[in-house]
Tab-separated table of C-alpha atoms in Angstrom:
chain	number	residue	atom	x	y	z
A	1	MET	CA	55.815	151.048	136.230
A	2	THR	CA	52.513	150.293	134.484
A	3	ILE	CA	54.130	147.944	131.844
A	4	PHE	CA	56.052	146.270	134.840
A	5	LEU	CA	52.562	145.545	136.601
A	6	ILE	CA	51.073	144.399	133.395
A	7	THR	CA	53.886	142.026	132.786
A	8	LEU	CA	53.538	140.641	136.246
A	9	VAL	CA	49.791	140.091	135.778
A	10	LEU	CA	50.461	138.360	132.511
A	11	LEU	CA	52.951	136.070	133.930
A	12	GLY	CA	50.679	135.296	136.816
A	13	LEU	CA	48.084	134.348	134.310
A	14	GLU	CA	50.555	132.312	132.243
A	15	LEU	CA	52.150	130.349	135.037
A	16	PRO	CA	48.991	128.045	135.745
A	17	CYS	CA	49.068	127.282	131.947
A	18	ILE	CA	52.656	126.377	132.045
A	19	LEU	CA	52.158	124.104	134.973
A	20	ALA	CA	49.143	122.517	133.348
A	21	ALA	CA	51.238	121.754	130.341
A	22	ILE	CA	54.076	120.237	132.168
A	23	THR	CA	51.601	118.068	134.229
A	24	ALA	CA	50.306	116.883	130.878
A	25	GLU	CA	53.697	115.950	129.803
A	26	CYS	CA	54.237	113.986	133.055
A	27	GLU	CA	51.003	112.046	132.171
A	28	THR	CA	52.208	111.471	128.669
A	29	LEU	CA	55.678	110.207	129.894
A	30	LEU	CA	53.711	107.912	132.412
A	31	LYS	CA	51.961	106.332	129.248
A	32	LEU	CA	55.276	105.961	127.317
A	33	LEU	CA	57.332	104.760	130.114
A	34	PRO	CA	54.932	103.074	132.628
A	35	GLY	CA	56.471	102.539	136.077
A	36	LYS	CA	59.339	104.876	135.394
A	37	VAL	CA	57.550	108.321	136.312
A	38	TRP	CA	57.144	109.330	139.834
A	39	SER	CA	54.423	111.976	140.882
A	40	ARG	CA	54.449	114.349	143.821
A	41	ALA	CA	53.746	112.660	147.199
A	42	SER	CA	54.729	109.125	145.944
A	43	GLU	CA	57.428	107.302	147.985
A	44	ARG	CA	59.832	107.262	145.094
A	45	TYR	CA	59.334	110.902	144.328
A	46	GLU	CA	60.086	111.679	147.885
A	47	GLU	CA	63.206	109.472	148.096
A	48	SER	CA	64.629	110.972	144.951
A	49	ILE	CA	64.110	114.452	146.470
A	50	SER	CA	65.521	113.660	149.886
A	51	SER	CA	68.459	111.808	148.533
A	52	CYS	CA	69.828	114.976	147.020
A	53	PHE	CA	72.891	115.669	149.233
A	54	TYR	CA	72.412	119.237	149.861
A	55	VAL	CA	69.040	120.889	150.782
A	56	GLN	CA	69.157	123.619	148.202
A	57	GLY	CA	69.147	120.949	145.475
A	58	ARG	CA	65.859	119.716	146.725
A	59	ALA	CA	63.521	121.632	144.244
A	60	LEU	CA	60.131	120.079	143.821
A	61	PRO	CA	59.711	119.140	140.095
A	62	ALA	CA	56.198	118.311	138.599
A	63	CYS	CA	57.338	114.869	138.188
A	64	ILE	CA	60.452	112.717	138.270
A	65	VAL	CA	61.173	110.285	135.360
A	66	ALA	CA	63.707	107.512	136.089
A	67	PRO	CA	64.734	105.878	132.696
A	68	ALA	CA	66.363	102.606	132.802
A	69	LEU	CA	67.789	102.501	129.229
A	70	PRO	CA	69.270	104.935	126.780
A	71	HIS	CA	66.051	104.489	124.536
A	72	ASP	CA	63.963	105.805	127.470
A	73	ILE	CA	66.104	108.894	127.536
A	74	SER	CA	65.720	109.222	123.856
A	75	VAL	CA	62.010	109.251	124.248
A	76	ILE	CA	62.019	111.703	127.240
A	77	VAL	CA	64.213	114.130	125.352
A	78	GLN	CA	62.172	114.154	122.284
A	79	LEU	CA	59.191	114.875	124.068
A	80	LEU	CA	60.613	117.669	126.149
A	81	ALA	CA	62.409	119.201	123.164
A	82	LYS	CA	59.104	119.673	121.516
A	83	SER	CA	57.357	121.139	124.411
A	84	ARG	CA	60.295	123.461	125.656
A	85	SER	CA	59.528	122.629	129.388
A	86	PRO	CA	62.293	123.003	131.791
A	87	PHE	CA	64.017	119.881	132.941
A	88	ALA	CA	67.054	118.840	135.008
A	89	ILE	CA	69.420	115.839	134.655
A	90	ARG	CA	70.375	114.211	137.923
A	91	SER	CA	73.302	111.697	138.345
A	92	GLY	CA	74.433	111.265	142.014
A	93	GLY	CA	72.514	114.269	143.414
A	94	HIS	CA	75.670	115.923	144.832
A	95	ALA	CA	75.615	119.186	143.007
A	96	SER	CA	75.936	122.335	145.184
A	97	GLN	CA	74.388	124.796	142.705
A	98	PRO	CA	70.562	125.305	142.926
A	99	GLY	CA	68.949	123.970	139.821
A	100	ALA	CA	72.044	122.151	138.479
A	101	ALA	CA	70.511	118.608	139.141
A	102	ASN	CA	66.881	119.374	139.952
A	103	VAL	CA	64.151	121.839	138.858
A	104	GLU	CA	61.251	123.395	140.479
A	105	ASN	CA	57.849	122.752	138.605
A	106	GLY	CA	59.779	121.082	135.748
A	107	ILE	CA	60.768	117.489	135.005
A	108	THR	CA	63.686	116.028	136.584
A	109	ILE	CA	65.312	112.992	134.896
A	110	ASP	CA	66.774	110.761	137.561
A	111	LEU	CA	69.599	108.633	136.134
A	112	ARG	CA	70.356	106.426	139.197
A	113	SER	CA	68.837	103.397	137.435
A	114	LEU	CA	71.578	103.544	134.779
A	115	LYS	CA	74.169	102.542	137.282
A	116	GLU	CA	75.769	99.359	135.760
A	117	VAL	CA	79.542	98.906	136.180
A	118	LYS	CA	80.716	96.433	133.658
A	119	LEU	CA	84.494	95.561	133.314
A	120	TYR	CA	85.587	94.186	130.035
A	121	LYS	CA	87.413	90.895	129.768
A	122	LYS	CA	90.856	92.445	129.260
A	123	GLY	CA	90.224	94.726	132.211
A	124	ASP	CA	91.607	97.866	130.528
A	125	VAL	CA	88.241	99.551	130.108
A	126	VAL	CA	85.321	99.703	132.528
A	127	SER	CA	81.862	100.982	131.291
A	128	VAL	CA	79.819	102.848	133.860
A	129	GLY	CA	76.322	104.225	133.938
A	130	PRO	CA	75.945	108.018	134.777
A	131	GLY	CA	73.814	107.043	137.865
A	132	ALA	CA	76.626	105.006	139.575
A	133	LEU	CA	78.522	106.297	142.514
A	134	TRP	CA	82.411	106.289	142.625
A	135	GLY	CA	82.093	103.960	145.543
A	136	ASP	CA	80.330	101.490	143.351
A	137	VAL	CA	82.937	101.672	140.727
A	138	TYR	CA	85.860	101.337	143.135
A	139	ASP	CA	84.225	98.467	145.026
A	140	ILE	CA	84.278	96.335	141.735
A	141	LEU	CA	87.677	97.530	140.520
A	142	ASP	CA	89.543	97.052	143.836
A	143	LYS	CA	88.893	93.449	143.719
A	144	ARG	CA	90.778	93.207	140.532
A	145	GLY	CA	93.706	95.344	141.615
A	146	LEU	CA	92.530	98.188	139.313
A	147	ALA	CA	91.490	101.767	139.575
A	148	VAL	CA	90.237	104.638	137.369
A	149	LEU	CA	90.435	108.367	137.512
A	150	GLY	CA	87.325	109.088	139.661
A	151	GLY	CA	86.057	111.074	142.435
A	152	ARG	CA	87.689	111.085	145.952
A	153	ASP	CA	84.278	110.915	147.668
A	154	ALA	CA	82.425	107.459	147.466
A	155	HIS	CA	79.153	109.221	147.570
A	156	VAL	CA	79.539	111.356	144.462
A	157	GLY	CA	78.046	110.486	141.187
A	158	VAL	CA	79.991	109.432	138.067
A	159	GLY	CA	78.072	111.677	135.544
A	160	GLY	CA	78.385	115.188	137.058
A	161	LEU	CA	82.017	114.938	138.377
A	162	THR	CA	83.316	113.570	135.022
A	163	LEU	CA	81.625	116.088	132.674
A	164	GLY	CA	82.802	118.838	134.828
A	165	GLY	CA	86.474	117.680	134.791
A	166	GLY	CA	86.930	115.638	137.958
A	167	ILE	CA	89.633	115.530	140.505
A	168	SER	CA	90.935	112.165	141.676
A	169	PHE	CA	93.362	110.693	144.127
A	170	PHE	CA	95.524	109.943	141.049
A	171	SER	CA	95.106	113.117	139.317
A	172	PRO	CA	98.648	114.576	139.979
A	173	GLU	CA	100.162	111.687	137.839
A	174	ARG	CA	97.225	111.109	135.418
A	175	GLY	CA	95.160	114.370	135.011
A	176	PHE	CA	91.522	115.096	135.064
A	177	ALA	CA	89.010	112.284	135.297
A	178	CYS	CA	87.452	113.351	131.933
A	179	ASP	CA	90.852	112.656	130.414
A	180	SER	CA	90.551	108.993	131.015
A	181	VAL	CA	87.283	108.523	129.136
A	182	THR	CA	87.599	106.555	125.982
A	183	ASN	CA	84.010	106.951	124.680
A	184	PHE	CA	80.735	108.634	125.823
A	185	GLN	CA	77.471	107.149	124.753
A	186	ILE	CA	75.113	110.099	124.556
A	187	VAL	CA	71.483	111.092	123.762
A	188	LEU	CA	71.393	114.188	121.810
A	189	ALA	CA	68.679	116.833	121.631
A	190	ASP	CA	66.898	115.211	118.663
A	191	GLY	CA	66.780	111.904	120.590
A	192	THR	CA	69.501	110.347	118.549
A	193	ILE	CA	71.580	107.752	120.503
A	194	THR	CA	75.270	108.036	119.493
A	195	ASP	CA	78.817	107.664	120.601
A	196	ALA	CA	81.608	110.299	121.046
A	197	ASN	CA	85.213	109.109	120.905
A	198	ALA	CA	88.598	109.938	119.363
A	199	THR	CA	87.565	108.704	116.019
A	200	PHE	CA	83.885	109.231	115.869
A	201	ASN	CA	82.244	112.560	116.694
A	202	SER	CA	85.644	113.449	117.908
A	203	ASP	CA	84.697	117.061	118.307
A	204	LEU	CA	81.875	116.205	120.524
A	205	PHE	CA	84.266	113.943	122.362
A	206	VAL	CA	86.471	116.918	123.303
A	207	ALA	CA	83.535	119.147	124.165
A	208	LEU	CA	82.017	116.745	126.619
A	209	LYS	CA	85.459	116.716	128.649
A	210	GLY	CA	84.695	119.857	130.764
A	211	GLY	CA	81.452	120.965	128.786
A	212	THR	CA	79.221	119.591	131.409
A	213	ASN	CA	75.501	119.061	130.459
A	214	ASN	CA	75.475	121.314	127.406
A	215	PHE	CA	75.223	118.891	124.654
A	216	GLY	CA	73.007	115.825	125.658
A	217	ILE	CA	72.556	113.235	128.319
A	218	VAL	CA	75.404	110.826	128.567
A	219	THR	CA	74.172	107.223	129.225
A	220	ARG	CA	77.616	105.418	129.401
A	221	PHE	CA	81.121	106.363	130.257
A	222	ASP	CA	83.826	104.011	128.921
A	223	ILE	CA	86.851	104.701	131.142
A	224	LYS	CA	90.459	103.429	131.085
A	225	THR	CA	91.765	101.364	134.049
A	226	PHE	CA	95.020	101.013	135.423
A	227	SER	CA	96.779	98.603	137.997
A	228	GLN	CA	96.642	99.913	141.568
A	229	GLY	CA	97.176	98.360	144.862
A	230	GLN	CA	96.915	99.894	148.221
A	231	LEU	CA	97.513	103.689	148.823
A	232	TRP	CA	98.860	105.402	151.872
A	233	GLY	CA	96.317	107.888	152.874
A	234	GLY	CA	93.984	109.532	155.349
A	235	ALA	CA	93.494	112.706	157.335
A	236	ILE	CA	95.363	114.461	159.957
A	237	THR	CA	93.568	117.119	162.195
A	238	TYR	CA	95.377	119.926	163.943
A	239	PRO	CA	94.418	122.833	166.229
A	240	GLU	CA	94.308	126.467	165.074
A	241	THR	CA	97.831	127.032	166.616
A	242	VAL	CA	99.499	125.175	163.715
A	243	PHE	CA	97.892	127.193	160.894
A	244	PRO	CA	101.274	129.041	160.040
A	245	GLN	CA	102.848	125.546	159.740
A	246	LEU	CA	100.159	124.270	157.630
A	247	ALA	CA	100.310	127.271	155.238
A	248	ALA	CA	104.164	126.990	155.041
A	249	ALA	CA	103.858	123.085	154.289
A	250	PHE	CA	101.398	123.775	151.466
A	251	THR	CA	103.487	126.712	150.049
A	252	GLU	CA	106.567	124.412	150.250
A	253	THR	CA	104.891	121.511	148.581
A	254	LYS	CA	103.674	123.792	145.785
A	255	GLN	CA	107.150	124.651	144.791
A	256	PRO	CA	107.639	123.184	141.310
A	257	LYS	CA	110.872	121.546	142.437
A	258	ASN	CA	108.988	119.527	145.061
A	259	PHE	CA	106.323	118.240	142.696
A	260	ASP	CA	105.637	114.622	143.213
A	261	PRO	CA	103.246	112.942	140.859
A	262	TYR	CA	102.147	110.353	143.400
A	263	GLN	CA	101.205	112.816	146.054
A	264	ALA	CA	97.596	114.108	146.212
A	265	LEU	CA	96.675	116.546	149.024
A	266	GLU	CA	94.136	119.048	150.208
A	267	THR	CA	95.004	121.566	153.050
A	268	ILE	CA	91.729	122.503	154.773
A	269	PHE	CA	90.980	125.167	157.224
A	270	VAL	CA	87.602	124.782	159.088
A	271	TYR	CA	85.579	127.052	161.312
A	272	LEU	CA	82.934	125.211	163.514
A	273	GLY	CA	80.613	127.935	164.377
A	274	GLN	CA	78.701	125.981	167.021
A	275	LEU	CA	81.989	125.444	168.873
A	276	GLN	CA	83.538	128.713	167.815
A	277	THR	CA	86.628	126.610	166.860
A	278	TYR	CA	89.042	126.698	164.044
A	279	LEU	CA	90.765	123.454	162.873
A	280	GLY	CA	93.301	122.526	160.275
A	281	VAL	CA	93.140	119.425	158.224
A	282	ALA	CA	95.588	117.640	155.764
A	283	SER	CA	93.796	115.230	153.689
A	284	LEU	CA	96.856	113.282	152.256
A	285	PHE	CA	97.131	110.507	149.826
A	286	TYR	CA	100.118	108.618	148.155
A	287	SER	CA	99.346	106.535	145.276
A	288	LYS	CA	102.158	103.919	146.114
A	289	PRO	CA	102.080	101.725	149.124
A	290	LEU	CA	104.737	103.661	150.727
A	291	VAL	CA	104.323	104.529	154.421
A	292	ASN	CA	105.401	108.050	155.520
A	293	ALA	CA	106.362	109.224	152.059
A	294	SER	CA	108.928	111.859	152.292
A	295	SER	CA	107.138	114.407	150.120
A	296	LEU	CA	104.240	114.393	152.656
A	297	LYS	CA	106.451	114.952	155.883
A	298	PRO	CA	106.048	118.660	155.751
A	299	PHE	CA	102.517	117.785	156.951
A	300	THR	CA	102.850	114.597	158.782
A	301	SER	CA	105.614	116.090	160.933
A	302	ILE	CA	103.374	119.075	162.183
A	303	GLN	CA	102.675	118.839	165.919
A	304	PRO	CA	100.294	118.783	167.754
A	305	GLN	CA	97.741	116.454	166.052
A	306	ILE	CA	94.234	116.060	167.291
A	307	SER	CA	93.625	112.970	165.071
A	308	ASN	CA	95.433	110.930	162.531
A	309	SER	CA	93.962	108.189	160.219
A	310	MET	CA	96.954	107.792	157.963
A	311	ARG	CA	97.324	104.175	156.976
A	312	LEU	CA	97.654	101.768	154.003
A	313	SER	CA	94.185	101.102	152.493
A	314	SER	CA	92.200	100.566	149.324
A	315	THR	CA	90.959	103.138	147.126
A	316	VAL	CA	87.196	102.301	148.090
A	317	GLN	CA	87.932	102.545	151.705
A	318	LEU	CA	89.729	105.908	151.556
A	319	ALA	CA	86.906	107.230	149.450
A	320	ARG	CA	84.404	106.048	151.966
A	321	GLU	CA	86.392	107.964	154.687
A	322	VAL	CA	86.220	111.122	152.595
A	323	SER	CA	82.425	110.628	152.274
A	324	SER	CA	82.009	110.029	156.061
A	325	LEU	CA	83.432	113.549	156.507
A	326	GLY	CA	80.663	115.122	154.423
A	327	THR	CA	77.812	117.309	155.541
A	328	PRO	CA	74.490	116.097	153.983
A	329	ASN	CA	70.994	117.670	154.620
A	330	LEU	CA	72.279	121.113	155.101
A	331	TYR	CA	72.306	124.191	152.898
A	332	SER	CA	75.618	124.902	151.186
A	333	VAL	CA	77.291	127.592	149.150
A	334	TRP	CA	80.329	126.753	147.154
A	335	ALA	CA	82.679	129.031	145.246
A	336	THR	CA	86.185	128.752	143.820
A	337	THR	CA	89.082	130.551	142.308
A	338	THR	CA	92.601	129.970	141.083
A	339	PHE	CA	95.891	131.610	141.740
A	340	ALA	CA	99.712	130.930	141.493
A	341	ILE	CA	101.503	130.217	144.656
A	342	THR	CA	103.636	133.015	146.308
A	343	PRO	CA	105.444	132.953	149.717
A	344	ASP	CA	102.758	134.990	151.461
A	345	ILE	CA	99.384	134.445	149.651
A	346	ILE	CA	98.150	131.489	151.649
A	347	SER	CA	98.669	133.369	155.063
A	348	ARG	CA	96.977	136.529	153.612
A	349	ILE	CA	93.989	134.576	152.403
A	350	ILE	CA	93.599	132.800	155.788
A	351	SER	CA	93.440	136.132	157.593
A	352	ILE	CA	90.653	137.199	155.228
A	353	TRP	CA	88.790	133.937	155.506
A	354	LYS	CA	88.774	134.135	159.415
A	355	SER	CA	87.106	137.585	159.293
A	356	THR	CA	84.653	136.245	156.751
A	357	ALA	CA	83.745	133.161	158.868
A	358	LEU	CA	82.766	135.393	161.933
A	359	SER	CA	80.660	137.560	159.579
A	360	MET	CA	78.939	134.489	158.401
A	361	GLN	CA	78.362	133.178	161.922
A	362	GLN	CA	76.670	136.437	162.729
A	363	VAL	CA	74.110	135.540	160.109
A	364	THR	CA	73.390	131.898	161.190
A	365	ASN	CA	75.332	128.916	162.747
A	366	ILE	CA	77.778	127.761	160.094
A	367	THR	CA	80.541	125.318	159.445
A	368	THR	CA	82.816	126.782	156.680
A	369	SER	CA	85.912	125.099	155.138
A	370	MET	CA	88.670	126.712	152.865
A	371	THR	CA	90.533	124.069	150.946
A	372	PHE	CA	93.633	124.459	148.849
A	373	GLN	CA	94.824	121.818	146.358
A	374	SER	CA	96.634	121.486	143.035
A	375	ILE	CA	95.172	121.557	139.510
A	376	PRO	CA	95.637	118.193	137.647
A	377	PRO	CA	98.185	118.139	134.795
A	378	PRO	CA	96.974	119.133	131.301
A	379	PRO	CA	95.687	116.561	128.826
A	380	SER	CA	97.884	114.971	126.084
A	381	VAL	CA	97.910	116.219	122.454
A	382	LEU	CA	96.180	112.923	121.417
A	383	SER	CA	93.341	113.414	123.843
A	384	PRO	CA	92.504	117.044	124.451
A	385	ASN	CA	89.790	118.478	126.765
A	386	VAL	CA	88.228	121.992	126.814
A	387	LEU	CA	89.422	122.939	130.423
A	388	GLY	CA	91.788	125.556	129.093
A	389	PHE	CA	95.196	124.005	129.784
A	390	LEU	CA	97.410	123.379	126.932
A	391	PRO	CA	99.555	120.143	126.610
A	392	GLY	CA	102.922	120.763	127.858
A	393	SER	CA	101.934	123.527	130.315
A	394	THR	CA	102.463	122.949	134.017
A	395	PRO	CA	99.427	124.260	135.995
A	396	HIS	CA	99.766	121.491	138.404
A	397	LYS	CA	103.235	122.674	139.526
A	398	ASN	CA	102.454	126.272	140.515
A	399	LEU	CA	98.686	126.976	140.532
A	400	VAL	CA	96.310	126.543	143.558
A	401	LEU	CA	92.713	125.639	143.313
A	402	MET	CA	90.786	127.219	146.219
A	403	LEU	CA	87.389	126.082	147.356
A	404	LEU	CA	85.215	127.755	149.996
A	405	SER	CA	82.222	125.755	150.955
A	406	THR	CA	79.918	126.850	153.861
A	407	PHE	CA	77.072	124.684	155.425
A	408	PHE	CA	74.133	125.796	157.552
A	409	GLU	CA	70.459	124.777	158.314
A	410	GLU	CA	68.503	128.128	157.882
A	411	SER	CA	67.049	128.519	154.323
A	412	THR	CA	66.612	132.315	154.937
A	413	ALA	CA	70.378	132.668	155.377
A	414	TYR	CA	71.224	131.465	151.875
A	415	GLU	CA	71.311	134.904	150.167
A	416	GLN	CA	73.399	136.481	152.853
A	417	ILE	CA	75.872	133.677	153.020
A	418	ASP	CA	76.101	133.757	149.234
A	419	MET	CA	76.677	137.455	149.314
A	420	LEU	CA	79.519	137.165	151.948
A	421	THR	CA	81.067	134.405	149.821
A	422	LYS	CA	81.219	136.614	146.887
A	423	GLY	CA	82.759	139.489	148.939
A	424	PHE	CA	85.328	137.074	150.235
A	425	PHE	CA	86.268	136.112	146.746
A	426	ALA	CA	86.544	139.723	145.593
A	427	ALA	CA	89.109	140.261	148.432
A	428	VAL	CA	91.007	137.197	147.480
A	429	ASP	CA	91.237	138.172	143.979
A	430	GLU	CA	92.600	141.496	145.127
A	431	VAL	CA	95.213	139.825	147.163
A	432	ALA	CA	96.233	137.528	144.263
A	433	GLU	CA	96.458	140.569	141.916
A	434	ASP	CA	98.650	142.261	144.426
A	435	GLU	CA	100.862	139.115	144.732
A	436	GLY	CA	101.062	138.847	141.061
A	437	GLY	CA	99.347	135.412	141.057
A	438	ASN	CA	95.963	136.187	139.665
A	439	ARG	CA	94.629	133.554	137.144
A	440	GLU	CA	91.276	133.555	135.190
A	441	TYR	CA	90.344	129.968	135.738
A	442	THR	CA	87.235	128.575	137.608
A	443	TYR	CA	86.745	124.852	138.168
A	444	LEU	CA	83.338	124.239	137.134
A	445	ASN	CA	82.564	121.484	139.801
A	446	TYR	CA	83.229	123.872	142.760
A	447	ALA	CA	81.731	127.000	141.129
A	448	ALA	CA	79.069	129.162	142.720
A	449	LYS	CA	75.942	130.241	140.590
A	450	TRP	CA	77.435	133.783	139.946
A	451	GLN	CA	80.622	132.393	138.554
A	452	ARG	CA	81.296	131.746	134.821
A	453	PRO	CA	83.410	128.704	134.555
A	454	LEU	CA	82.851	127.978	130.844
A	455	LYS	CA	84.166	131.272	129.717
A	456	ASP	CA	87.040	131.333	132.222
A	457	TYR	CA	88.114	128.031	130.302
A	458	GLY	CA	89.418	130.890	127.885
A	459	MET	CA	87.958	132.467	124.753
A	460	VAL	CA	89.256	129.757	122.325
A	461	GLN	CA	87.644	126.932	124.453
A	462	TRP	CA	84.390	128.709	124.997
A	463	SER	CA	84.050	129.501	121.239
A	464	TYR	CA	84.760	125.788	120.484
A	465	LEU	CA	81.956	124.909	123.009
A	466	ALA	CA	79.571	127.508	121.334
A	467	ILE	CA	80.407	126.048	117.789
A	468	LYS	CA	79.683	122.470	118.941
A	469	SER	CA	76.646	123.490	120.800
A	470	ARG	CA	75.004	124.727	117.576
A	471	LYS	CA	76.177	121.853	115.724
A	472	TYR	CA	74.778	119.076	118.089
A	473	ASP	CA	71.935	121.150	119.611
A	474	PRO	CA	70.892	123.668	117.016
A	475	ASN	CA	67.560	124.492	118.799
A	476	GLY	CA	69.356	125.039	122.130
A	477	VAL	CA	67.368	122.595	124.018
A	478	PHE	CA	70.157	122.140	126.611
A	479	GLN	CA	70.963	125.847	126.640
A	480	ARG	CA	67.431	126.971	127.271
A	481	GLN	CA	65.727	124.240	129.130
A	482	VAL	CA	68.376	122.723	131.382
A	483	GLY	CA	69.862	124.447	134.485
A	484	GLY	CA	73.529	124.554	135.294
A	485	PHE	CA	76.368	126.524	133.717
A	486	LYS	CA	75.300	127.361	130.067
A	487	ILE	CA	77.711	128.311	127.207
A	488	PHE	CA	75.462	131.121	126.108
A	489	ALA	CA	74.572	132.636	129.397
C-alpha cells in the first residue's frame, strides 16, 4: 500500500513536468510550422475538436498541428519521436474508439488539409489525401463515370477506413477497400518519406492493408478506379412485427448458393429508447442499374414497410443518404464479432439483443443498432493483405460480420454501456459456439477498445505485422506513442 501511494505521488509530481514538456514541443512546432499549430481556445482548435463525429473522440490535446505537406509530417514525426510524447493521427474524425484519432494532453496531427483528390489522365488511378472524405472522392469520380472501393458513408475519412480494411458498396465483387490501393506514400518513424507498393517496400505494402496506424503516417493513397454508372439502392424501414421475416431473408441471402457479387446489404435491427420502439432496416445496394434485382427480393417483398427510398442513383448520393442517417455529437460504443451463418443463429441473437437494449435503456436513454452484413472476398495471390483470409477462401459466402453500436448523451453512462456491450458479445459467442459457427475474426474498424483485432487476424498475420513493425519502426514510436490497436498490446 505504501509503495502504491508513493507511486501516485511521484506520478502526480511528474505529470506537470510532462505537460510542460509537451507545451514546449507545441511551441517548437509553431516555430517550425508557422500557422499550422493550433493552441487551446483558438477557433481552429475548437473546430477540430468539435468536428470529431463522436463525443468520446473529443479529447483535449495540448495543441493540434495541421500539416499541409508530407514534409510537414516528416518534421512533426522526427520531433515527437525524439521527445517520446503521446500523439494521435486524425483523418476524418469518425473513429468510435477513444484515443484512436485524438489524445488528451498530447499532440493531435489533424490531416484534413491533405485532402487533394487527383485523377490521373488515363483515369485508372486516383490519388487521394488521407484527410479527404469519401464524399469528396465520389463527387469527382461520379462525373467521370468512375468509382473506387471506398466507404459507404460520405462523411467517413479515407485514411482510417482504408488502413483498417474498409467495406464498400462494391465489396462483394471487389474485396476490401485496402485491396484496391496500388501505392501508399508514407512518413516513417524516422521522418523518411517513402512509397510502399507491389515492387518497392512490398512487405510494408502488405502490412498497411489492415495494419492501421502502426507503421507511419500515410500521406497519399493511390487507388484503382473502375467504370461505374448508377446503382440501385437505398433503405427500407419496417416495424418490429417483421423481425422474423428479416432474419429469414438475411439467412436465405447468406446461403452460398444465393451469393450475388453485385449485391451489398446490411440488415439492421434498431431500438429507439426515447420512443421505446424497435425497427428493422434493410440497407440495400445493387451495383448494376437493375431495378428490383431478384437477389434482393427477399427484403423488398417484406410487408408492411414504414419507408422505402430504393431508387437508381449515383454513388455519391447514396453515400450521402447513409451519412444523413448517422448520429453525430453523441457518445457511442461499438463492438463486433464474426460467425458462420446457421438456420437459427440470427433469431437467437435478436432475442439476446432485445434484452440487452432494455438493460441499456435502464442506464440512460439510448439508440442501439445491431447490423448484420457479409465479409468481403479475400485478396488475390498477387496483392495480399493481412486481414487473415487466404486467397481462394470464401468468407463472403457464409461468414457474417455483426456490429453493435449504441449511442447516448450522458458521459457518465459510458462505462456501463460498454460493460453491457461486452456481456452481450460474450452471450453471442456462446450462441455461435453452440451453433457450430464461432469464428476468431474481429473487424478492426468496428472493434471495441477491449477487443484485439490484430491478433484475431491469425497468428501468421500478427507475427508478420510484428516483424514489419520492428523493421520499419525499430524504436516503437507508433507502438508506444500513438493510440489505437497496437501490435504488441
